[in-house]
Coordinates of C-alpha atoms and ligand atoms in Angstrom, one line a residue:
M1 CA -32.1 -22.5 17.6
P2 CA -28.8 -20.9 18.6
L3 CA -27.7 -20.6 15.0
I4 CA -30.7 -18.5 14.1
S5 CA -30.6 -16.4 17.2
N6 CA -26.9 -15.8 16.7
L7 CA -27.5 -14.8 13.1
L8 CA -30.4 -12.6 14.2
R9 CA -28.0 -10.6 16.4
E10 CA -25.7 -10.1 13.4
H11 CA -27.4 -7.2 11.7
T12 CA -24.3 -5.6 10.3
V13 CA -24.6 -2.3 8.4
A14 CA -21.0 -2.4 7.3
T15 CA -21.6 -4.1 4.1
A16 CA -21.8 -3.0 0.6
A17 CA -22.1 -6.6 -0.5
V18 CA -25.7 -7.0 0.6
A19 CA -25.5 -9.6 -2.0
V20 CA -23.0 -11.6 -0.2
L21 CA -24.9 -11.8 3.0
V22 CA -28.1 -12.7 1.3
T23 CA -26.5 -15.2 -0.9
F24 CA -25.1 -17.1 2.0
A25 CA -28.2 -17.0 4.1
L26 CA -30.8 -17.7 1.5
L27 CA -28.6 -20.4 0.2
L28 CA -29.4 -22.2 3.4
L29 CA -33.1 -21.8 2.7
R30 CA -32.9 -23.2 -0.7
L31 CA -31.1 -26.2 0.8
V32 CA -34.1 -27.2 2.8
R33 CA -36.3 -27.0 -0.1
A34 CA -34.5 -28.6 -3.0
S35 CA -31.6 -30.6 -3.8
S36 CA -30.0 -28.9 -6.8
T37 CA -26.9 -30.9 -7.6
S38 CA -26.6 -33.4 -10.3
G39 CA -27.2 -36.2 -7.9
R40 CA -23.6 -37.1 -7.1
Q41 CA -22.0 -35.5 -4.1
C42 CA -18.7 -33.7 -3.8
T43 CA -15.9 -36.1 -3.0
L44 CA -13.5 -33.6 -1.5
P45 CA -12.5 -34.3 2.2
G46 CA -14.3 -32.3 4.9
P47 CA -15.8 -32.5 8.4
K48 CA -18.4 -35.2 9.0
P49 CA -21.8 -33.7 8.5
W50 CA -24.9 -34.2 10.7
P51 CA -27.8 -35.9 9.0
L52 CA -30.0 -33.4 7.3
L53 CA -28.4 -30.3 8.8
G54 CA -24.9 -30.8 7.7
N55 CA -21.9 -29.0 9.2
V56 CA -23.7 -26.6 11.4
R57 CA -21.7 -27.8 14.4
G58 CA -18.3 -26.0 14.7
L59 CA -19.5 -23.3 12.3
D60 CA -18.3 -19.9 13.5
V61 CA -21.3 -17.7 12.9
R62 CA -19.7 -14.5 13.9
E63 CA -16.5 -14.9 11.9
P64 CA -17.0 -17.9 9.6
W65 CA -13.6 -17.3 7.9
K66 CA -11.9 -18.1 11.1
G67 CA -13.8 -21.4 11.6
Y68 CA -13.1 -22.3 7.9
K69 CA -9.4 -21.6 8.5
R70 CA -9.4 -24.0 11.4
W71 CA -11.1 -26.7 9.3
S72 CA -8.6 -26.1 6.5
E73 CA -5.8 -27.0 8.9
T74 CA -7.4 -30.4 9.3
Y75 CA -8.9 -31.1 5.8
G76 CA -6.5 -29.2 3.6
P77 CA -6.5 -26.1 1.4
I78 CA -9.6 -27.2 -0.5
F79 CA -12.3 -29.0 1.5
R80 CA -16.0 -29.6 1.5
T81 CA -18.7 -28.7 4.0
R82 CA -22.3 -29.6 3.7
F83 CA -25.5 -27.9 4.7
V84 CA -28.7 -29.9 4.5
G85 CA -27.2 -32.0 1.7
Y86 CA -25.8 -29.1 -0.2
D87 CA -22.1 -28.9 -1.0
I88 CA -20.0 -25.9 -0.2
V89 CA -16.3 -26.0 -1.2
V90 CA -14.0 -23.8 0.7
I91 CA -10.6 -22.8 -0.8
S92 CA -7.8 -21.4 1.4
D93 CA -5.0 -21.4 -1.2
E94 CA -4.8 -18.7 -3.9
R95 CA -3.1 -21.1 -6.4
I96 CA -6.1 -23.4 -6.3
A97 CA -8.6 -20.5 -6.4
R98 CA -6.9 -19.2 -9.5
E99 CA -6.9 -22.6 -11.1
L100 CA -10.6 -23.1 -10.6
L101 CA -12.2 -19.6 -10.5
D102 CA -9.8 -17.9 -13.1
R103 CA -8.7 -20.7 -15.4
R104 CA -11.9 -22.7 -15.3
S105 CA -14.1 -19.6 -15.1
G106 CA -16.5 -21.0 -17.7
K107 CA -17.7 -23.4 -15.0
Y108 CA -17.2 -21.4 -11.8
S109 CA -18.9 -18.1 -12.5
S110 CA -22.5 -18.5 -11.5
R111 CA -24.3 -17.6 -8.3
T112 CA -26.8 -19.4 -6.2
L113 CA -30.1 -17.6 -6.6
F114 CA -31.9 -17.3 -3.3
P115 CA -35.5 -18.2 -3.3
T116 CA -36.9 -15.1 -1.6
G117 CA -34.6 -12.8 -3.5
E118 CA -37.2 -11.7 -5.9
A119 CA -39.9 -11.2 -3.2
Y120 CA -37.7 -8.8 -1.3
G121 CA -36.3 -7.0 -4.4
F122 CA -32.7 -8.2 -4.2
G123 CA -32.8 -10.3 -7.4
R124 CA -31.9 -7.4 -9.7
Y125 CA -28.4 -6.7 -8.3
T126 CA -25.4 -7.7 -10.5
P127 CA -23.6 -9.5 -7.7
L128 CA -26.5 -11.9 -7.3
L129 CA -27.3 -12.6 -10.9
E130 CA -26.7 -16.1 -12.2
Y131 CA -24.3 -16.6 -15.2
T132 CA -26.8 -15.4 -17.8
D133 CA -27.1 -13.0 -20.7
T134 CA -28.6 -10.4 -18.3
W135 CA -25.5 -10.6 -16.1
R136 CA -23.2 -10.4 -19.2
H137 CA -25.1 -7.2 -20.3
H138 CA -24.6 -5.7 -16.9
R139 CA -20.9 -6.4 -17.0
R140 CA -20.5 -5.0 -20.5
V141 CA -22.0 -1.7 -19.5
M142 CA -20.0 -1.6 -16.3
H143 CA -16.8 -2.5 -18.1
Q144 CA -17.3 0.5 -20.5
H145 CA -17.5 2.9 -17.6
L146 CA -15.3 1.4 -14.9
R147 CA -12.3 0.0 -16.8
V148 CA -8.8 1.3 -15.9
D149 CA -8.4 3.9 -18.6
T150 CA -11.9 5.3 -18.2
V151 CA -11.7 5.7 -14.4
R152 CA -8.8 8.1 -14.9
N153 CA -11.3 10.6 -16.1
Y154 CA -12.9 10.5 -12.7
R155 CA -9.7 11.5 -10.9
P156 CA -10.3 15.3 -10.7
M157 CA -13.7 14.5 -9.2
Q158 CA -12.2 12.1 -6.7
L159 CA -9.6 14.7 -5.6
H160 CA -12.4 17.2 -5.2
K161 CA -14.3 14.8 -3.0
V162 CA -11.1 14.1 -1.0
R163 CA -10.9 17.8 -0.2
Q164 CA -14.5 17.8 0.9
L165 CA -13.7 14.8 3.1
L166 CA -10.8 16.7 4.7
E167 CA -12.9 19.8 5.3
N168 CA -15.6 17.6 7.0
V169 CA -13.1 15.8 9.2
L170 CA -11.5 19.1 10.2
A171 CA -14.9 20.6 11.1
S172 CA -16.2 17.6 13.1
P173 CA -13.5 14.9 13.5
D174 CA -15.7 12.7 15.8
N175 CA -18.1 12.1 12.9
Y176 CA -15.4 10.8 10.7
R177 CA -17.3 7.6 9.9
E178 CA -20.2 9.6 8.5
H179 CA -17.7 11.7 6.5
L180 CA -16.1 8.6 5.1
Q181 CA -19.5 7.3 4.1
T182 CA -20.4 10.6 2.4
F183 CA -17.1 10.6 0.6
A184 CA -17.4 7.1 -0.8
A185 CA -21.1 7.4 -1.6
S186 CA -20.6 10.8 -3.4
V187 CA -17.8 9.4 -5.6
I188 CA -20.0 6.6 -6.7
M189 CA -23.0 8.8 -7.2
A190 CA -20.9 11.2 -9.3
T191 CA -19.6 8.2 -11.4
L192 CA -23.0 6.6 -11.9
Y193 CA -25.4 9.5 -12.1
G194 CA -23.2 12.6 -12.5
Y195 CA -24.7 13.7 -9.2
Q196 CA -22.7 16.3 -7.3
A197 CA -23.5 15.6 -3.6
H198 CA -23.4 18.4 -1.0
A199 CA -20.3 18.2 1.1
V200 CA -22.3 17.4 4.2
K201 CA -25.8 16.1 4.9
D202 CA -26.6 15.7 1.3
P203 CA -30.3 14.7 1.2
L204 CA -29.9 12.2 -1.6
V205 CA -26.9 10.5 0.1
A206 CA -28.8 10.4 3.4
R207 CA -31.8 8.9 1.7
V208 CA -29.7 6.3 -0.1
N209 CA -27.9 5.4 3.1
H210 CA -31.2 5.0 4.9
L211 CA -32.6 2.8 2.2
L212 CA -29.4 0.8 2.2
E213 CA -29.7 0.2 5.9
V214 CA -33.3 -1.0 5.5
A215 CA -32.2 -3.3 2.7
I216 CA -29.3 -4.7 4.7
R217 CA -31.3 -5.2 7.8
V218 CA -34.0 -7.2 6.1
G219 CA -31.4 -9.0 4.0
S220 CA -29.3 -10.2 6.9
P221 CA -28.8 -14.0 7.1
G222 CA -30.9 -14.4 10.3
V223 CA -33.9 -12.7 8.9
A224 CA -33.6 -14.6 5.7
I225 CA -33.4 -17.9 7.4
L226 CA -36.3 -17.0 9.6
V227 CA -38.5 -16.0 6.7
G228 CA -37.4 -19.1 4.8
F229 CA -38.7 -21.4 7.6
F230 CA -41.8 -19.3 8.2
P231 CA -42.7 -17.7 4.9
F232 CA -45.8 -15.9 6.4
F233 CA -43.3 -13.4 7.9
K234 CA -43.1 -11.9 4.4
Y235 CA -46.7 -10.7 4.8
I236 CA -46.5 -9.3 8.3
P237 CA -48.0 -5.8 8.3
I238 CA -45.5 -3.1 8.6
W239 CA -47.2 -1.6 11.7
F240 CA -47.0 -5.0 13.6
P241 CA -43.9 -6.0 15.7
G242 CA -41.4 -7.5 13.2
G243 CA -43.0 -5.4 10.4
S244 CA -39.6 -4.7 8.9
L245 CA -39.9 -8.2 7.4
N246 CA -42.7 -7.1 5.2
A247 CA -41.5 -8.1 1.7
A248 CA -43.5 -5.5 -0.2
A249 CA -42.0 -2.7 1.9
C250 CA -38.5 -4.0 1.4
R251 CA -39.1 -4.3 -2.3
Q252 CA -40.2 -0.7 -2.4
S253 CA -37.1 0.3 -0.5
N254 CA -35.0 -1.5 -3.0
D255 CA -36.8 0.1 -5.9
E256 CA -36.2 3.5 -4.3
L257 CA -32.6 2.7 -3.7
V258 CA -32.0 2.4 -7.4
S259 CA -34.6 4.7 -8.8
E260 CA -34.3 7.9 -6.6
P261 CA -30.8 8.9 -7.8
F262 CA -31.9 8.0 -11.3
K263 CA -35.0 10.2 -11.1
Y264 CA -32.7 13.0 -10.1
L265 CA -30.7 12.4 -13.2
E266 CA -33.7 12.4 -15.4
E267 CA -35.0 15.7 -13.9
T268 CA -31.8 17.7 -13.8
I269 CA -29.4 16.7 -16.5
E270 CA -29.9 18.0 -20.0
P271 CA -29.2 15.5 -22.8
D272 CA -26.2 17.5 -23.9
S273 CA -24.7 17.5 -20.4
S274 CA -21.0 17.3 -20.4
V275 CA -20.9 15.4 -17.1
P276 CA -20.0 11.9 -18.0
S277 CA -21.7 9.1 -16.0
M278 CA -23.1 5.7 -16.6
G279 CA -26.7 6.9 -15.9
Y280 CA -26.4 9.8 -18.2
E281 CA -25.2 7.7 -21.1
G282 CA -28.0 5.3 -20.4
L283 CA -30.5 8.1 -20.6
C284 CA -29.0 9.4 -23.9
N285 CA -29.2 5.9 -25.4
A286 CA -32.7 5.5 -24.1
K287 CA -33.7 8.7 -25.9
K288 CA -32.2 7.4 -29.2
D289 CA -33.3 3.9 -28.8
Q290 CA -37.0 3.0 -29.2
D291 CA -36.4 0.0 -26.9
S292 CA -35.4 2.5 -24.2
E293 CA -37.2 0.7 -21.4
T294 CA -34.6 -2.0 -21.4
Q295 CA -31.7 0.4 -21.4
V296 CA -33.1 2.5 -18.6
A297 CA -34.0 -0.5 -16.5
L298 CA -30.5 -1.9 -17.0
I299 CA -28.8 1.2 -15.8
Q300 CA -31.1 1.5 -12.9
D301 CA -30.5 -2.0 -11.9
I302 CA -26.8 -1.9 -11.9
C303 CA -26.5 1.4 -10.2
G304 CA -26.6 0.2 -6.6
T305 CA -24.8 2.8 -4.5
A306 CA -24.4 -0.1 -2.0
F307 CA -21.0 -0.7 -3.4
S308 CA -19.7 2.4 -1.5
E309 CA -19.7 0.4 1.8
T310 CA -16.6 -1.6 0.8
T311 CA -14.6 1.6 0.3
V312 CA -15.9 3.0 3.6
S313 CA -15.0 -0.1 5.5
S314 CA -11.5 -0.1 3.9
L315 CA -11.0 3.5 5.1
I316 CA -12.1 2.6 8.6
V317 CA -9.6 -0.3 8.6
F318 CA -7.0 2.3 7.7
V319 CA -7.9 4.6 10.5
L320 CA -7.8 1.7 13.0
A321 CA -4.4 0.7 11.8
M322 CA -3.1 4.3 12.1
V323 CA -4.4 4.5 15.7
L324 CA -2.7 1.3 16.6
Y325 CA 0.5 1.9 14.7
P326 CA 1.7 5.5 15.3
D327 CA 5.2 4.7 13.9
V328 CA 3.7 3.8 10.5
Q329 CA 1.8 7.1 10.5
E330 CA 5.0 9.1 11.3
R331 CA 7.0 7.4 8.6
A332 CA 4.2 8.0 6.1
Y333 CA 4.0 11.7 7.0
S334 CA 7.8 12.1 6.6
E335 CA 7.5 10.6 3.2
I336 CA 4.7 12.9 2.2
A337 CA 6.5 16.0 3.7
R338 CA 9.7 15.1 1.8
V339 CA 8.0 14.7 -1.6
C340 CA 5.2 17.2 -1.4
G341 CA 6.2 19.6 1.3
T342 CA 3.7 20.7 3.9
D343 CA 1.8 23.3 1.8
R344 CA 0.0 21.1 -0.6
L345 CA -1.8 17.8 -0.8
P346 CA -0.4 14.8 -2.5
T347 CA -1.8 14.2 -6.1
F348 CA -1.8 11.2 -8.3
E349 CA 1.3 12.5 -10.0
D350 CA 3.2 12.1 -6.7
R351 CA 2.3 8.5 -6.4
P352 CA 5.4 7.0 -7.9
E353 CA 7.5 8.9 -5.3
L354 CA 5.3 7.7 -2.4
P355 CA 6.0 4.0 -2.2
Y356 CA 5.3 3.8 1.5
I357 CA 1.8 5.2 1.0
D358 CA 1.2 2.6 -1.6
A359 CA 2.4 0.0 0.8
I360 CA -0.1 1.3 3.4
V361 CA -2.9 0.9 1.0
R362 CA -1.9 -2.6 0.2
E363 CA -1.4 -3.5 3.8
T364 CA -4.8 -2.1 4.7
Q365 CA -6.4 -4.4 2.2
R366 CA -4.4 -7.4 3.5
W367 CA -4.7 -6.7 7.2
G368 CA -8.4 -6.2 7.2
P369 CA -9.9 -7.6 4.0
V370 CA -13.4 -6.1 4.0
V371 CA -15.0 -9.0 2.1
P372 CA -13.2 -11.8 3.9
M373 CA -14.8 -14.7 2.0
G374 CA -15.4 -12.9 -1.3
N375 CA -18.8 -13.4 -2.9
P376 CA -19.5 -17.1 -3.2
H377 CA -19.3 -18.5 -6.8
T378 CA -21.4 -21.4 -7.9
T379 CA -20.5 -24.1 -10.5
S380 CA -22.6 -24.2 -13.6
E381 CA -21.2 -27.6 -14.6
D382 CA -19.7 -30.7 -13.0
D383 CA -15.9 -30.6 -12.6
V384 CA -13.1 -32.7 -11.4
Y385 CA -10.1 -31.2 -9.5
E386 CA -7.1 -33.5 -8.8
G387 CA -9.4 -36.5 -9.0
E388 CA -12.1 -35.1 -6.7
F389 CA -15.6 -34.6 -8.1
I390 CA -17.2 -31.2 -7.7
P391 CA -20.8 -31.3 -8.9
K392 CA -22.8 -28.6 -10.7
G393 CA -24.5 -26.3 -8.3
T394 CA -21.7 -26.4 -5.7
V395 CA -21.1 -23.2 -3.9
V396 CA -17.4 -22.2 -3.9
I397 CA -16.0 -19.9 -1.3
V398 CA -12.5 -18.5 -1.3
N399 CA -11.3 -17.8 2.2
V400 CA -9.6 -14.5 1.4
W401 CA -9.0 -13.7 5.0
A402 CA -7.1 -17.0 5.5
I403 CA -4.9 -16.4 2.5
C404 CA -4.1 -12.9 3.6
S405 CA -3.1 -14.1 7.1
D406 CA -0.9 -17.0 5.9
P407 CA 2.3 -16.6 7.8
A408 CA 4.3 -18.4 5.1
R409 CA 3.4 -15.6 2.7
F410 CA 3.0 -12.7 5.1
P411 CA 5.2 -13.2 8.2
S412 CA 3.6 -12.0 11.5
P413 CA 0.3 -11.6 9.6
S414 CA -1.6 -10.0 12.5
E415 CA 0.8 -7.0 12.5
F416 CA 0.2 -4.0 10.3
R417 CA 3.6 -3.8 8.5
P418 CA 3.5 -1.9 5.2
E419 CA 7.3 -2.6 4.9
R420 CA 6.5 -6.1 3.7
F421 CA 5.6 -4.6 0.4
L422 CA 8.9 -2.7 0.0
S423 CA 12.4 -3.7 -1.0
A424 CA 15.3 -3.1 1.4
D425 CA 16.0 0.2 -0.3
G426 CA 12.4 1.3 0.1
K427 CA 11.0 0.7 -3.4
S428 CA 7.6 -0.9 -4.1
L429 CA 7.9 -4.6 -4.6
A430 CA 6.1 -5.8 -7.7
D431 CA 2.4 -6.5 -7.3
D432 CA 2.6 -9.6 -9.5
T433 CA 4.4 -11.7 -6.9
D434 CA 3.2 -13.6 -3.9
L435 CA 2.8 -10.3 -2.3
S436 CA -0.2 -9.3 -4.5
V437 CA -3.4 -8.6 -2.6
D438 CA -5.5 -8.4 -5.7
L439 CA -7.5 -11.3 -4.5
V440 CA -9.5 -9.0 -2.2
F441 CA -11.4 -8.0 -5.3
G442 CA -12.4 -11.5 -6.2
F443 CA -11.8 -13.9 -9.0
G444 CA -12.4 -14.8 -12.7
R445 CA -15.3 -13.4 -14.6
R446 CA -17.0 -12.1 -11.4
V447 CA -14.0 -10.1 -10.3
C448 CA -15.1 -6.7 -8.8
P449 CA -15.7 -4.3 -11.7
G450 CA -15.4 -1.3 -9.4
K451 CA -11.9 -2.2 -8.4
H452 CA -10.2 0.7 -10.3
L453 CA -12.7 3.2 -9.1
A454 CA -12.2 2.0 -5.5
E455 CA -8.5 2.2 -5.8
G456 CA -8.8 5.7 -7.2
S457 CA -10.7 6.7 -4.1
L458 CA -8.6 4.9 -1.5
W459 CA -5.2 6.1 -2.5
P460 CA -5.8 9.9 -2.5
A461 CA -8.0 9.7 0.6
I462 CA -5.4 7.9 2.6
A463 CA -2.5 10.1 1.3
A464 CA -4.4 13.3 2.0
M465 CA -5.6 12.3 5.5
L466 CA -2.0 11.3 6.4
A467 CA -0.8 14.7 5.1
V468 CA -3.2 16.7 7.2
F469 CA -4.2 14.7 10.3
R470 CA -2.7 12.6 13.1
F471 CA -4.8 9.7 14.3
E472 CA -4.5 9.2 18.0
K473 CA -5.7 6.5 20.5
A474 CA -8.3 8.1 22.8
G475 CA -8.3 5.3 25.3
E476 CA -7.4 1.6 25.6
F477 CA -9.4 -0.9 23.6
T478 CA -9.2 -4.2 21.9
P479 CA -10.2 -4.0 18.3
E480 CA -13.4 -5.8 17.5
W481 CA -14.9 -6.4 14.1
L482 CA -18.4 -6.1 12.8
S483 CA -18.7 -9.2 10.9
G484 CA -21.0 -10.8 8.4
S485 CA -19.9 -11.6 5.0
T486 CA -18.2 -8.3 5.1
S487 CA -16.1 -7.1 7.9
C488 CA -15.4 -3.7 9.4
P489 CA -13.9 -2.5 12.7
R490 CA -16.5 -1.7 15.4
P491 CA -16.3 1.9 16.6
F492 CA -13.2 2.5 18.7
P493 CA -11.9 5.5 20.7
C494 CA -10.0 7.7 18.3
R495 CA -9.0 11.3 18.2
I496 CA -8.2 13.0 14.9
V497 CA -6.2 16.2 15.1
P498 CA -4.7 18.4 12.4
R499 CA -0.9 18.1 12.3
D500 CA -0.6 21.9 11.8
P501 CA -2.2 23.6 14.9
K502 CA -3.0 26.6 12.7
M503 CA -4.9 24.4 10.3
D504 CA -8.4 25.8 9.5
A505 CA -10.8 25.8 6.5
S506 CA -9.0 28.6 4.7
R507 CA -5.5 27.2 5.1
L508 CA -6.9 23.8 4.0
A509 CA -8.4 25.4 0.9
Q510 CA -5.0 26.8 0.0
M511 CA -3.3 23.5 0.1
Ligands
HEM601 C1 -12.5 -1.5 -1.5 C2 -13.5 -1.6 -2.3 C3 -14.1 -2.8 -2.9 C4 -13.8 -4.1 -2.6 C5 -12.8 -4.7 -1.6 C6 -14.7 -4.9 -3.4 C7 -14.7 -6.3 -3.4 C8 -15.6 -7.1 -4.2 C9 -15.6 -8.5 -4.2 C10 -14.7 -9.4 -3.4 C11 -16.5 -8.9 -5.1 C12 -16.9 -10.4 -5.4 C13 -16.0 -10.9 -6.6 C14 -16.2 -12.3 -6.9 O1 -17.4 -12.8 -7.0 O2 -15.3 -13.0 -7.1 C15 -17.1 -7.7 -5.7 C16 -18.1 -7.7 -6.6 C17 -18.7 -6.6 -7.1 N1 -18.3 -5.3 -6.9 FE1 -16.8 -4.7 -5.6 N2 -15.5 -4.1 -4.2 C18 -15.1 -2.8 -3.9 C19 -15.7 -1.7 -4.5 C20 -16.6 -1.6 -5.5 C21 -17.1 -0.4 -6.1 C22 -16.6 1.0 -5.8 C23 -18.1 -0.8 -7.0 C24 -18.9 0.0 -8.0 C25 -18.6 1.0 -8.6 C26 -18.2 -2.3 -6.9 C27 -19.0 -3.1 -7.7 C28 -19.1 -4.4 -7.6 C29 -20.1 -5.2 -8.4 C30 -21.1 -4.7 -9.4 C31 -19.8 -6.6 -8.1 C32 -20.5 -7.8 -8.6 C33 -19.8 -8.4 -9.8 C34 -20.4 -9.7 -10.4 O3 -21.0 -10.4 -9.6 O4 -20.3 -9.9 -11.6 N3 -17.3 -2.7 -6.0 N4 -16.5 -6.6 -5.1

């Protein structure tokens, strides 16, 4: 089956949203097993499905958002596709997405629970939970710790991690992907567990990254479909070829992914620790509360460090853009040099004076949205949109990539042009207009809770890297993207050199 073999080749590790991949893939499995809608089918227009299989023909497996965009040109900004009798609605217009996923969020906030999720240990993660009290509980805890005013407290820590990032890139620029990974993971681990990772080769970060890779490999769509059709693969011994499909081993990896950093917290942090973190508070509450098991389990479950991948991918998109658009880089550097001079790094206080850097961050998110189709929502009730019936159990995808590359909204969308976010006199254009790219963080009640934390990492990392380094093309190449449900540039030839030829660790430390 070409679909399956193609999917099997798509083992991307560039995803924090393991959830998204697995949701998509296992959704298909569920389709073969059960019909879950209320009996009536979605009446929206869409491509004619094949009997039983649905719209597999014409599906772009490598970059489905591009195939969906082509379909939207024929069937409109909201259309229906079908897989094995299951309805999937695809929206390519932000206004419609806001109407359904934001304003009717009571009906559009569930997820499709995949059948093998529990077996492989993915079922606990917040992005996969259905619209239940457990999910609400997760969101409440996260909101407490990740809301906009709270994340301000993490800024000193984030700036410290940015310095470590610069030191690492200075010491071994070719390993910049690994350094970006360490940066993003260590910010999240500090926020969640109060864990201060080593600047390089931190054993816990390395362990978590390894476990994450295992989880993503086994959770890829191809593997999921294969196992769905042939459930015995779940039991294949780990020493046998294909042993990575062993469900018990994957479950164990998932357990370790959430429990190892938490174990560290239990062992190392005293109850009166002044280091604020979600995990620490969970532990304190657990000590006070007789029903501590629930509290600890909850904190463990929501503390997936997987989320760091989206930040890493965004920073890699930024590096690619800088390599391809040296003029943008030079203009950014001039702005930083004018506002901050060349002897210190930009800080959050400088941000209002650095509109071009802000514009680069926004353009990075628009030009290479790292979750190009968001995380699919599922309707928990029947609905009617402009006379068209959308049944309960319908999966709803917003084609974020298509919206971000709409030429009516963003002229010459394939070009990286931060100026589009600036007025003629160089001021930031308001983010509440058509130019907002907030949609890259999702919609309604499922909107990304880590958004403010992520923004607090992206801005200082981008500003500081621009202040210290120049990103150069190290050979001709055509950009390619690692694609699954998340998207990230494939490795490309790039040279990172300090702007100041005398730059070394001690000079950097003085900045
Ligand atoms: C550039 C960085 C990031 C991007 C682009 C991003 C994007 C997204 C998107 C598109 C969703 C799906 C929203 C929806 O269903 O409508 C999501 C969900 C989620 N994100 Fe992020 N994210 C980022 C960083 C983070 C970080 C740093 C964390 C954790 C600290 C995080 C935690 C989560 C969680 C827990 C969910 C699931 C929410 C739910 O299903 O209720 N994300 N993210």
